[in-house]
GROMACS .gro file of C-alpha atoms in nm:
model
  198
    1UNK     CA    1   3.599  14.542   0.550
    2UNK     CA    2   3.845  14.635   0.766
    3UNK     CA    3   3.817  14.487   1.165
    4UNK     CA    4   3.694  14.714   1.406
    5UNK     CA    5   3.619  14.700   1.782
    6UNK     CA    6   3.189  14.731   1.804
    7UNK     CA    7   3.074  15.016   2.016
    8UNK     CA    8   2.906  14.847   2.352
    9UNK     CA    9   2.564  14.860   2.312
   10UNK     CA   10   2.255  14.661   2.395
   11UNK     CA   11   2.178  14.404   2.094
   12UNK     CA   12   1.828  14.222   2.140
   13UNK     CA   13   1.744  13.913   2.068
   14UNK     CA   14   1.449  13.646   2.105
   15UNK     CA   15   1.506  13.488   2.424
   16UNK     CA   16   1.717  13.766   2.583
   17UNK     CA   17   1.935  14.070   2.572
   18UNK     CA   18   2.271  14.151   2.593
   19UNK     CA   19   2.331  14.534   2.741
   20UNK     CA   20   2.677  14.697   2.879
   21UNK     CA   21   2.736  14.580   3.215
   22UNK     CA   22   2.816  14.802   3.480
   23UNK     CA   23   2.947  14.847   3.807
   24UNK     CA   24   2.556  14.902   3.975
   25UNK     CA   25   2.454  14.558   3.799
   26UNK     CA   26   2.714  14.319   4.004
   27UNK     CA   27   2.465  14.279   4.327
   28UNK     CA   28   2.251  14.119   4.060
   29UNK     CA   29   2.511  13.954   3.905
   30UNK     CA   30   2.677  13.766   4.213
   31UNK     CA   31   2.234  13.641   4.260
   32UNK     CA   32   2.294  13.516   3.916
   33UNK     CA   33   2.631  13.366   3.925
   34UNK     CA   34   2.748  13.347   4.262
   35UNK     CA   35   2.721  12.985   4.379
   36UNK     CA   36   2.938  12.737   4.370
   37UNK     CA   37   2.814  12.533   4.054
   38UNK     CA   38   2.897  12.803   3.850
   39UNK     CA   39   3.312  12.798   3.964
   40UNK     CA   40   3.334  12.412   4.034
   41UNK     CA   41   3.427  12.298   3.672
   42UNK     CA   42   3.693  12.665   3.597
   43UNK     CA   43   3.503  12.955   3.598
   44UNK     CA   44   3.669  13.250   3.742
   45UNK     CA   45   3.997  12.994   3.859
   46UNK     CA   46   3.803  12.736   3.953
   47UNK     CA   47   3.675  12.653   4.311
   48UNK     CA   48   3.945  12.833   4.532
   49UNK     CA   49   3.777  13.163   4.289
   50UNK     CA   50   3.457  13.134   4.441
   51UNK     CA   51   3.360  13.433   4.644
   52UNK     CA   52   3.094  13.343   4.892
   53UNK     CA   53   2.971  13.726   4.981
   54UNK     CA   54   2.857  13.992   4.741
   55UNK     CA   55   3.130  14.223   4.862
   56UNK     CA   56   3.395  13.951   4.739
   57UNK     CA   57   3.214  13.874   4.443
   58UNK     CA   58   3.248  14.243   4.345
   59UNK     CA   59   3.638  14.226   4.433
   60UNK     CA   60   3.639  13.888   4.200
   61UNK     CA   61   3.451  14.078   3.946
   62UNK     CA   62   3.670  14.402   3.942
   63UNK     CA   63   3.975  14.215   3.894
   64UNK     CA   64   3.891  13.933   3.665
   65UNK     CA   65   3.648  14.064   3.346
   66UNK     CA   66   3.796  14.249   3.094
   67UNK     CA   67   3.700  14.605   3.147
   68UNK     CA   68   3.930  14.803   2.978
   69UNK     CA   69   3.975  14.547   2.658
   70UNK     CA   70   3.640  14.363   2.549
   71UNK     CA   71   3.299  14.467   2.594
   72UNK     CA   72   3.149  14.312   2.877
   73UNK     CA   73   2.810  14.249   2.844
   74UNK     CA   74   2.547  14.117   3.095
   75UNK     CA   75   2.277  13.879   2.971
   76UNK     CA   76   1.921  13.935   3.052
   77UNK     CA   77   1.609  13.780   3.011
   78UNK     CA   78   1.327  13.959   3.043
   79UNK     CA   79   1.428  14.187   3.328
   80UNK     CA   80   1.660  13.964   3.526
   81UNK     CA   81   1.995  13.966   3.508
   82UNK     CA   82   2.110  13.588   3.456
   83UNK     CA   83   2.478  13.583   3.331
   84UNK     CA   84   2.750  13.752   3.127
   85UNK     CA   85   2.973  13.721   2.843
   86UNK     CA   86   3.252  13.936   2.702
   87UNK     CA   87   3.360  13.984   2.338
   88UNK     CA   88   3.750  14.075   2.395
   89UNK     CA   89   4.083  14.045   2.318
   90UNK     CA   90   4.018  14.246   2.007
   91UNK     CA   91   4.306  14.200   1.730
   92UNK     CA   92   4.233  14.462   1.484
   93UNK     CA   93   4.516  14.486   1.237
   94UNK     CA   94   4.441  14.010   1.221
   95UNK     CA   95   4.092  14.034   1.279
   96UNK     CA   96   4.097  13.830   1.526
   97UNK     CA   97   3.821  13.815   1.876
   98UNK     CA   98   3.731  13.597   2.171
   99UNK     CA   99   3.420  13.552   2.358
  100UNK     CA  100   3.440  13.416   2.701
  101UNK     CA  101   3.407  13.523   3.064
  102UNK     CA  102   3.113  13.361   3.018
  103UNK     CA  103   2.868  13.228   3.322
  104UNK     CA  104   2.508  13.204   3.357
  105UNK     CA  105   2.281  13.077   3.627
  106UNK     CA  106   2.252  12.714   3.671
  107UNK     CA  107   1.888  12.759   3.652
  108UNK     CA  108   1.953  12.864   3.261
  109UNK     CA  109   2.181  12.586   3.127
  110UNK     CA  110   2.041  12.377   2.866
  111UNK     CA  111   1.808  12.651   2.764
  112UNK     CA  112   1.819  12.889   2.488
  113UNK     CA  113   1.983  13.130   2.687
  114UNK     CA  114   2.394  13.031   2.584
  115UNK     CA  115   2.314  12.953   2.199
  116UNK     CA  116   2.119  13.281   2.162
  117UNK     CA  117   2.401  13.448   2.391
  118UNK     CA  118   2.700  13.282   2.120
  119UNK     CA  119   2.442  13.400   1.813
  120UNK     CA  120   2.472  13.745   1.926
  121UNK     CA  121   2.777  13.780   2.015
  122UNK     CA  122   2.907  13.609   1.716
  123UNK     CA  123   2.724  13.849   1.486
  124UNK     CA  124   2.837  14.171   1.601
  125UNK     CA  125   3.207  14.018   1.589
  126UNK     CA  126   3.204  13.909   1.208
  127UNK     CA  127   2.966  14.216   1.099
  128UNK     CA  128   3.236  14.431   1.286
  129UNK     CA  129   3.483  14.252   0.998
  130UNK     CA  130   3.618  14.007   1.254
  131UNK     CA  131   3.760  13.715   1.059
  132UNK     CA  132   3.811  13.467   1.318
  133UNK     CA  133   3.691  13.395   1.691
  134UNK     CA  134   3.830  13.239   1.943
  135UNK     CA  135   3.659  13.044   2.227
  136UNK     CA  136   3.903  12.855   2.510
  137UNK     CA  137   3.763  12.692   2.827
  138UNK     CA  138   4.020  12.553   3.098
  139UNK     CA  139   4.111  12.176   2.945
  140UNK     CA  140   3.924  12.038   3.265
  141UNK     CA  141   3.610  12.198   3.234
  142UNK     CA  142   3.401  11.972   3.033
  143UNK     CA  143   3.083  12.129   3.031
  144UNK     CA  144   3.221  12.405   2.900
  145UNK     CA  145   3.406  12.223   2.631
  146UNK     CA  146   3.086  12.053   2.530
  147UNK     CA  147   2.920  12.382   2.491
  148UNK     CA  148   3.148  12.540   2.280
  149UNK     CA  149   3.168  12.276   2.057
  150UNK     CA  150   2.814  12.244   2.047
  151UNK     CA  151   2.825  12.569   1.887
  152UNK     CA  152   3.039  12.433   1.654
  153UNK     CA  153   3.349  12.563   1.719
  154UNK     CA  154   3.664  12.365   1.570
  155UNK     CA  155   3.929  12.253   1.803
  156UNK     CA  156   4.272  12.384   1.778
  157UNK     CA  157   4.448  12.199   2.011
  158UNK     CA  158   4.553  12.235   2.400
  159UNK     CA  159   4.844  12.534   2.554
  160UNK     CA  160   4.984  12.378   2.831
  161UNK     CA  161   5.019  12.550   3.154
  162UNK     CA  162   4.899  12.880   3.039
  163UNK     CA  163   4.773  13.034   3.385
  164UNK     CA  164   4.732  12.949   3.755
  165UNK     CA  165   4.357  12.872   3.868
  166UNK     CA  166   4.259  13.033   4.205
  167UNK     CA  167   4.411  12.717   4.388
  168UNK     CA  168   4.796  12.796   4.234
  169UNK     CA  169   4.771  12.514   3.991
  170UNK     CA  170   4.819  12.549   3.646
  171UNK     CA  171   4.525  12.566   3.389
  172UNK     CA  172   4.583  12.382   3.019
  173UNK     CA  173   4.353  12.564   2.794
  174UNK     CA  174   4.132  12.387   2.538
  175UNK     CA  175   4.063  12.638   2.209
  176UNK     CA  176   3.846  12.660   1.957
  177UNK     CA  177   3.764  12.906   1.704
  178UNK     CA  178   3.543  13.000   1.417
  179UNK     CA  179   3.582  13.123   1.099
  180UNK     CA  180   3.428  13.358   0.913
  181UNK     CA  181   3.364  13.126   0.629
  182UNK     CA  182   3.236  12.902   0.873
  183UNK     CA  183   3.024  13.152   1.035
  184UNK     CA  184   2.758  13.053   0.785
  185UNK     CA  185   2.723  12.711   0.889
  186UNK     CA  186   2.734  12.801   1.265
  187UNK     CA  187   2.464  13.063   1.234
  188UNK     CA  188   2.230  12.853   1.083
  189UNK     CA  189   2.280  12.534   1.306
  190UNK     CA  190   2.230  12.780   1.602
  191UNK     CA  191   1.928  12.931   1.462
  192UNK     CA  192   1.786  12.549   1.380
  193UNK     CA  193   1.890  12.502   1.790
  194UNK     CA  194   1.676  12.844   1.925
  195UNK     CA  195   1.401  12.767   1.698
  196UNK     CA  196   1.345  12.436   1.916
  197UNK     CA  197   1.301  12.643   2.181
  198UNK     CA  198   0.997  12.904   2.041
   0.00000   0.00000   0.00000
């Protein structure tokens, strides 16, 4: 099957949903995601990317998720906007993807809400004939780095000095990927994960 960028859509799952975020949905988002916690480990550039109003939060937002080359997707549970995550970077021709820009609300981590988030997104990548996803988080941000290989990502390694962060110094990113003859694996240890939470 030959790789192909999914159409946006919303894709349902247990615990939440995942639908096309849009411009009238970042007042809700910047509730969600706009504090401090969420930038202090490398979210967004770090601390110096923190936007403290909604109107800079919206400037942040315009500028840093990837519109016009991944689908960004807000997450939802029930009806309250609580995070995002983007499925980008979409390498047709090597079937190659990357989900990140991701953040949630600190009230949501350690919940259901990231696994089922990865689950989803995952799917639609390798039913879309993606062969291989990649996952990064800056090298400092150790939550992060926990979560993704939680998932159970494998790590590739470290690129040094591969952007600034907010505060002009340089980021080393941390990246990890998944296979697609991993995929099998992963699914089912995140599925055994959600079902603690039902």
């Amino acid at each position: 099957m030959a790789a192909t960028r999914p159409v946006p859509r919303e894709i349902e799952g247990r615990f939440i949903r995942l639908a096309p975020l849009e411009e009238q949905h970042l007042p809700a988002l910047f509730r969600a995601i706009g504090t401090p916690a969420v930038f202090a480990a490398g979210y967004g550039g770090g601390p110096a990317g923190y936007r403290s109003t909604e109107a800079g939060f919206i400037e942040f937002a315009h500028g840093y998720y990837a519109w016009l080359t991944g689908n960004v997707y807000g997450v939802w549970r029930d009806d309250e906007l609580i995070g995002t995550s983007t499925l980008g970077d979409f390498d047709e021709k090597n079937e190659h993807t990357h989900i990140g820009w991701t953040a949630y609300a600190p009230s949501t981590w350690g919940t259901a809400v990231n696994p089922e988030a990865k689950l989803l997104l995952l799917s639609e990548a390798f039913d879309h004939g993606f062969n291989r996803v990649k996952l990064q988080a800056d090298a400092l941000n150790d939550r992060s780095r926990a979560a993704i290989q939680k998932l159970g990502a494998q790590f590739e390694g470290v690129l040094r000095r591969t952007n600034p962060r907010a505060d002009g110094t340089w980021r080393d990113t941390a990246v990890y990927s998944i296979l697609v003859d991993e995929w099998p694996g992963v699914r089912a240890g995140l599925e055994e994960r959600l079902a603690r939470f039902a």
